[in-house]
PDB file of C-alpha atoms in Angstrom:
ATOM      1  CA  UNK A  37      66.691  18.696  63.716  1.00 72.00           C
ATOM      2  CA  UNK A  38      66.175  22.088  63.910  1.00 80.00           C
ATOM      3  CA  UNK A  39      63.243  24.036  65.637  1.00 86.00           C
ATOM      4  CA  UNK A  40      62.570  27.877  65.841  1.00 84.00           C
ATOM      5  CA  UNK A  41      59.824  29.940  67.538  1.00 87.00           C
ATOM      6  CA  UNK A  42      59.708  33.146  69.324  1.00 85.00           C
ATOM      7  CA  UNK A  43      62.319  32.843  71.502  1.00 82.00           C
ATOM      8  CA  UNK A  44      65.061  31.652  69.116  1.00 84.00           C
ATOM      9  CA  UNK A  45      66.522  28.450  67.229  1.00 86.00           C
ATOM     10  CA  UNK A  46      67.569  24.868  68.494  1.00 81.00           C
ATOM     11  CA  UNK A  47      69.877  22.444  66.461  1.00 83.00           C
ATOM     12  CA  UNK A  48      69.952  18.944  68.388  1.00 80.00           C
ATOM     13  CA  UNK A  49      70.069  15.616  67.970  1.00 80.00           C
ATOM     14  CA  UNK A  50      66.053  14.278  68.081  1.00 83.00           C
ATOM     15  CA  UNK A  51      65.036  10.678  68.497  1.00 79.00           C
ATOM     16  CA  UNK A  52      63.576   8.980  66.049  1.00 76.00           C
ATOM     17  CA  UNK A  53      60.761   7.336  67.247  1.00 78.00           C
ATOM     18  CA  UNK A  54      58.108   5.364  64.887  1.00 74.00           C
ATOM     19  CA  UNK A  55      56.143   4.347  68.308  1.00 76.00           C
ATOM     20  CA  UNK A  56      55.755   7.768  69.243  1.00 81.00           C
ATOM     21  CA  UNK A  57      52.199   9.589  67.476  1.00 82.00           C
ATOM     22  CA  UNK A  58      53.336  13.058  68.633  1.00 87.00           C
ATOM     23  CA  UNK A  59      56.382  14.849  68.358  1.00 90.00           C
ATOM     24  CA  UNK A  60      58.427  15.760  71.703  1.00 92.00           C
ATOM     25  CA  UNK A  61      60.650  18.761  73.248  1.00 93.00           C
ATOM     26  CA  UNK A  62      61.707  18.327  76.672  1.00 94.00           C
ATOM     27  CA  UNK A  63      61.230  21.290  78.807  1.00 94.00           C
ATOM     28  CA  UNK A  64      64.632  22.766  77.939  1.00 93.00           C
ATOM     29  CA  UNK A  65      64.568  22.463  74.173  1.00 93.00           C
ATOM     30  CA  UNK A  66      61.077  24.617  74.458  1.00 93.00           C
ATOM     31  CA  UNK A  67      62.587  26.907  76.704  1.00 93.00           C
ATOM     32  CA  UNK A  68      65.789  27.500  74.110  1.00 92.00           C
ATOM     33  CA  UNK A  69      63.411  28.201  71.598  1.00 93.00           C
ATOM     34  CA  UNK A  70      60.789  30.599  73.935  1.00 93.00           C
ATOM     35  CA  UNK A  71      58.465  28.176  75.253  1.00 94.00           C
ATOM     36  CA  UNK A  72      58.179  28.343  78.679  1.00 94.00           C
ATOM     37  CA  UNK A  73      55.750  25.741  81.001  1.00 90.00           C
ATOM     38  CA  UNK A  74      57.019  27.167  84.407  1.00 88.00           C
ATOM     39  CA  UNK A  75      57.947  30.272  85.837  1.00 86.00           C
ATOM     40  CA  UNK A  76      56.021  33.417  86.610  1.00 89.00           C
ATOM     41  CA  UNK A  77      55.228  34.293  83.142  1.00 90.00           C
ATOM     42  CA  UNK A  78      54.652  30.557  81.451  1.00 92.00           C
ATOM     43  CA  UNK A  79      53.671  30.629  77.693  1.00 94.00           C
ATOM     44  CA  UNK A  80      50.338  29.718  77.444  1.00 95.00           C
ATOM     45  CA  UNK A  81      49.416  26.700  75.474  1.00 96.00           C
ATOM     46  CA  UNK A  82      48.051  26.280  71.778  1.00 96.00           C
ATOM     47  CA  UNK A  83      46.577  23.062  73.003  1.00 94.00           C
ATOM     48  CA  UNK A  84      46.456  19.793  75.666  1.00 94.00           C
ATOM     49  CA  UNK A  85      47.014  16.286  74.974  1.00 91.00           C
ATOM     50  CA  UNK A  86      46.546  13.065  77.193  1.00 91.00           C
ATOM     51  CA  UNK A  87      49.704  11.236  77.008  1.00 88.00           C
ATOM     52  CA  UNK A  88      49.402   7.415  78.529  1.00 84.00           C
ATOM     53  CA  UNK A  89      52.829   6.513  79.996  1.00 77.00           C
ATOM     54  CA  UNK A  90      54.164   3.471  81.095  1.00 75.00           C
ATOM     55  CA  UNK A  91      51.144   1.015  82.941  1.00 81.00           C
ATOM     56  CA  UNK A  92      48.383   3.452  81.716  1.00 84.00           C
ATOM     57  CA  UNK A  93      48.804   6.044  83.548  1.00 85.00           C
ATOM     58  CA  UNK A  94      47.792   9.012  82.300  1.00 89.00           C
ATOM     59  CA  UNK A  95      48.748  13.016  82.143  1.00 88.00           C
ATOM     60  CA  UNK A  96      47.629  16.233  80.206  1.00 92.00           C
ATOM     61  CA  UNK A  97      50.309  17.994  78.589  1.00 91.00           C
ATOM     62  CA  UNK A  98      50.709  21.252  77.158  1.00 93.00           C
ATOM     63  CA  UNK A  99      51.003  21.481  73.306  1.00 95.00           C
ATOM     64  CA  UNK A 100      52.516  24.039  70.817  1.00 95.00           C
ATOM     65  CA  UNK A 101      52.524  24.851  67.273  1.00 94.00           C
ATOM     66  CA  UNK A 102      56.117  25.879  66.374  1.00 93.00           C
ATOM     67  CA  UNK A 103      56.943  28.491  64.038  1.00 93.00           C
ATOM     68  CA  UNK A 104      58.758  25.611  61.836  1.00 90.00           C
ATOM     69  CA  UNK A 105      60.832  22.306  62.367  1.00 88.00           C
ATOM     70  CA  UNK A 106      62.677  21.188  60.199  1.00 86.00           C
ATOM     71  CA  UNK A 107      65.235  17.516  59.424  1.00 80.00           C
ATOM     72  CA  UNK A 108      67.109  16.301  56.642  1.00 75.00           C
ATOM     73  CA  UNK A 109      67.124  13.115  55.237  1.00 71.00           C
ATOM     74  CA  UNK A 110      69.140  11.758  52.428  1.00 69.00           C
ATOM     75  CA  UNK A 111      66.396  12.460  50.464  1.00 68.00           C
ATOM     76  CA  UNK A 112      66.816  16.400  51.208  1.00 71.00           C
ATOM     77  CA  UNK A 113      65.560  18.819  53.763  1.00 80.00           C
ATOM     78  CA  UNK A 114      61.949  18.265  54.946  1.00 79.00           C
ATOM     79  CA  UNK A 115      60.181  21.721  56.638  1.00 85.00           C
ATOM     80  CA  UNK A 116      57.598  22.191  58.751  1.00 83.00           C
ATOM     81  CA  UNK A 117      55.653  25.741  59.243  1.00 87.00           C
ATOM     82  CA  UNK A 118      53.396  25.640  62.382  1.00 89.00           C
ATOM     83  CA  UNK A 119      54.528  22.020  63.659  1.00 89.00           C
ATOM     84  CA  UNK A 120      52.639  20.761  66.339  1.00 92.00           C
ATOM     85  CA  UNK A 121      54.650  19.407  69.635  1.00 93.00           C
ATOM     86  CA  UNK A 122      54.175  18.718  73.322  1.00 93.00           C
ATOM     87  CA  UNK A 123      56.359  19.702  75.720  1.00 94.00           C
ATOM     88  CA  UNK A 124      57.348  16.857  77.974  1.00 92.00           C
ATOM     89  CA  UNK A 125      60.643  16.126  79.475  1.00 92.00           C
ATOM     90  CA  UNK A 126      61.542  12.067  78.446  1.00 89.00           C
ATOM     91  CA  UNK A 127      64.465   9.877  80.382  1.00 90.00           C
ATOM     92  CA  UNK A 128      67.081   9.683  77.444  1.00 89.00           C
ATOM     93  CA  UNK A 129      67.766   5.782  76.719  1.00 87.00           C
ATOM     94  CA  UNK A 130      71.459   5.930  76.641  1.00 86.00           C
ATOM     95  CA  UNK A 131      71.316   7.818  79.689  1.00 90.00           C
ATOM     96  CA  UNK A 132      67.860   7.350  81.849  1.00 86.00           C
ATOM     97  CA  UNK A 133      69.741  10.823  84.503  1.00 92.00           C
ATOM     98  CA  UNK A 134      69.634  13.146  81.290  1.00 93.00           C
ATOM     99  CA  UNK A 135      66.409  14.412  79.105  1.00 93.00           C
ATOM    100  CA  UNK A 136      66.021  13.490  75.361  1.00 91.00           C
ATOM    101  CA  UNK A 137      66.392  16.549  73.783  1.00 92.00           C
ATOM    102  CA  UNK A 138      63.421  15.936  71.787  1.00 91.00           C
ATOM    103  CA  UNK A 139      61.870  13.604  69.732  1.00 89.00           C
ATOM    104  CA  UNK A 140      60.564  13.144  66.559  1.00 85.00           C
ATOM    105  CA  UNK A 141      56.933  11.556  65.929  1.00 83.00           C
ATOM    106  CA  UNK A 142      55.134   9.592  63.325  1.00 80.00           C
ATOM    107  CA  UNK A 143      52.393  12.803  63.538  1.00 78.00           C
ATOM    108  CA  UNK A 144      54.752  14.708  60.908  1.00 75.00           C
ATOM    109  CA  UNK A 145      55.609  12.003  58.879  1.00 72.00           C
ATOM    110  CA  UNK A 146      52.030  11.077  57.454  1.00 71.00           C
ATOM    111  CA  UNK A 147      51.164  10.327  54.092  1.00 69.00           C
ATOM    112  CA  UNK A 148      55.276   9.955  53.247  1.00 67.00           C
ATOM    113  CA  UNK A 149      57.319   6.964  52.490  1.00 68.00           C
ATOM    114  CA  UNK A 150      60.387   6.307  55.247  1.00 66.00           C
ATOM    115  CA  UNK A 151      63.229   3.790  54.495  1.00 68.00           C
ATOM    116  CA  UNK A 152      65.042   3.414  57.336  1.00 71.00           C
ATOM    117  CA  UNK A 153      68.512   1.721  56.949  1.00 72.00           C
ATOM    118  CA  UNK A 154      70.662   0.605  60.078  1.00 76.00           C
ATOM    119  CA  UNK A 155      73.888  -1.213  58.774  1.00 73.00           C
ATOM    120  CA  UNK A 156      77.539  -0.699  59.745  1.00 74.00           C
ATOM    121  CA  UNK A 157      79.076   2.267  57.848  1.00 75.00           C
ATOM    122  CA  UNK A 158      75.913   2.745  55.624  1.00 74.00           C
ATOM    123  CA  UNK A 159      73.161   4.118  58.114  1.00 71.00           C
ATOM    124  CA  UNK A 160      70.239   6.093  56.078  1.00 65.00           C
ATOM    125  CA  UNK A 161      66.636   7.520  56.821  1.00 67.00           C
ATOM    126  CA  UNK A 162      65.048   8.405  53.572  1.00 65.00           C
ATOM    127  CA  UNK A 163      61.526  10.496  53.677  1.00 70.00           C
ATOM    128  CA  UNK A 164      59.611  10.522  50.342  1.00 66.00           C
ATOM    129  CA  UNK A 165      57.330  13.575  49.586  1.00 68.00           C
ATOM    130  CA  UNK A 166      53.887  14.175  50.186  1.00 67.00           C
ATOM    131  CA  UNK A 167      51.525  11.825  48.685  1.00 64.00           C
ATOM    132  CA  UNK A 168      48.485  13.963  47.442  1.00 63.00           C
ATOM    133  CA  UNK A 169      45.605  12.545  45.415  1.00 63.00           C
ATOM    134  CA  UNK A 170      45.490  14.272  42.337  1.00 63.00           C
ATOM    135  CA  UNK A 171      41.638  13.842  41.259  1.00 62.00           C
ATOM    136  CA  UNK A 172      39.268  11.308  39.703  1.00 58.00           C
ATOM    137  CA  UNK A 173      39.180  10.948  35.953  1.00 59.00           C
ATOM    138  CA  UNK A 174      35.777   8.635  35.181  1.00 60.00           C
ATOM    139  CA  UNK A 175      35.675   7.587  38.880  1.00 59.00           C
ATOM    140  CA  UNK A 176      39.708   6.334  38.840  1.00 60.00           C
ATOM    141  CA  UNK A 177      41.893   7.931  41.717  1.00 58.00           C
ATOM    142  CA  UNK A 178      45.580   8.546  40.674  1.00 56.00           C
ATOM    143  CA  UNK A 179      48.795   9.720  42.698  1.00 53.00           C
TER     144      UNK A 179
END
């Protein structure tokens, strides 16, 4: 994954998550890139979301739109301008002391085809493009 805005560039290691409906950087992947949540000057929010944790509890958390984000796929490099993300530091799973670096959502991944293969020595994601309806000819929809 990469991810630039204002302050600079990331390249790290995201999780894929097909649970997840929003798209994650922990508080040190924002600040890498020149988001900042605390601090004396903290960089004010595009947006808030609710996110409901583990047993329901809930939390507003601050939201950005990215310059761009981008991931490649065997099926080629897939970009996002203006990408929208919470900042939210999660326990990694292979580690529950250390922070995911970040992690990638089903919200950019809408309206796309994913094959995801796990086998041994043949491991693949592939992301289709866009679907986009075309337009009606007689009152039939096409792709």
């Amino acid at each position: 994954m990469n991810v630039s805005h204002t302050g600079g560039t990331d390249t790290d290691s995201f999780l894929f998550d097909t649970g997840a409906e929003v798209s994650v950087l922990s508080s040190t992947t924002g600040a890498t890139v020149g988001i900042f949540t605390t601090g004396e000057d903290p960089t004010p929010p595009d947006f808030y979301i609710e996110v409901v944790g583990v047993g329901g509890a809930t939390e507003e958390v601050p939201g950005y739109y990215v310059n761009s984000l981008s991931l490649t796929s065997t099926s080629g490099q897939i970009k996002y301008d203006r990408a929208p993300v919470i900042v939210l530091d999660v326990p990694d799973p292979r580690n529950p002391n250390q922070t995911l670096p970040g992690v990638l959502g089903t919200n950019l991944l809408t309206s796309r085809d994913l094959v995801i293969n796990v086998g041994q020595g043949n491991s693949f994601l592939y992301v289709s493009s866009q679907w986009a309806w075309k337009g009606t000819a007689g009152g039939n929809w096409s792709d």
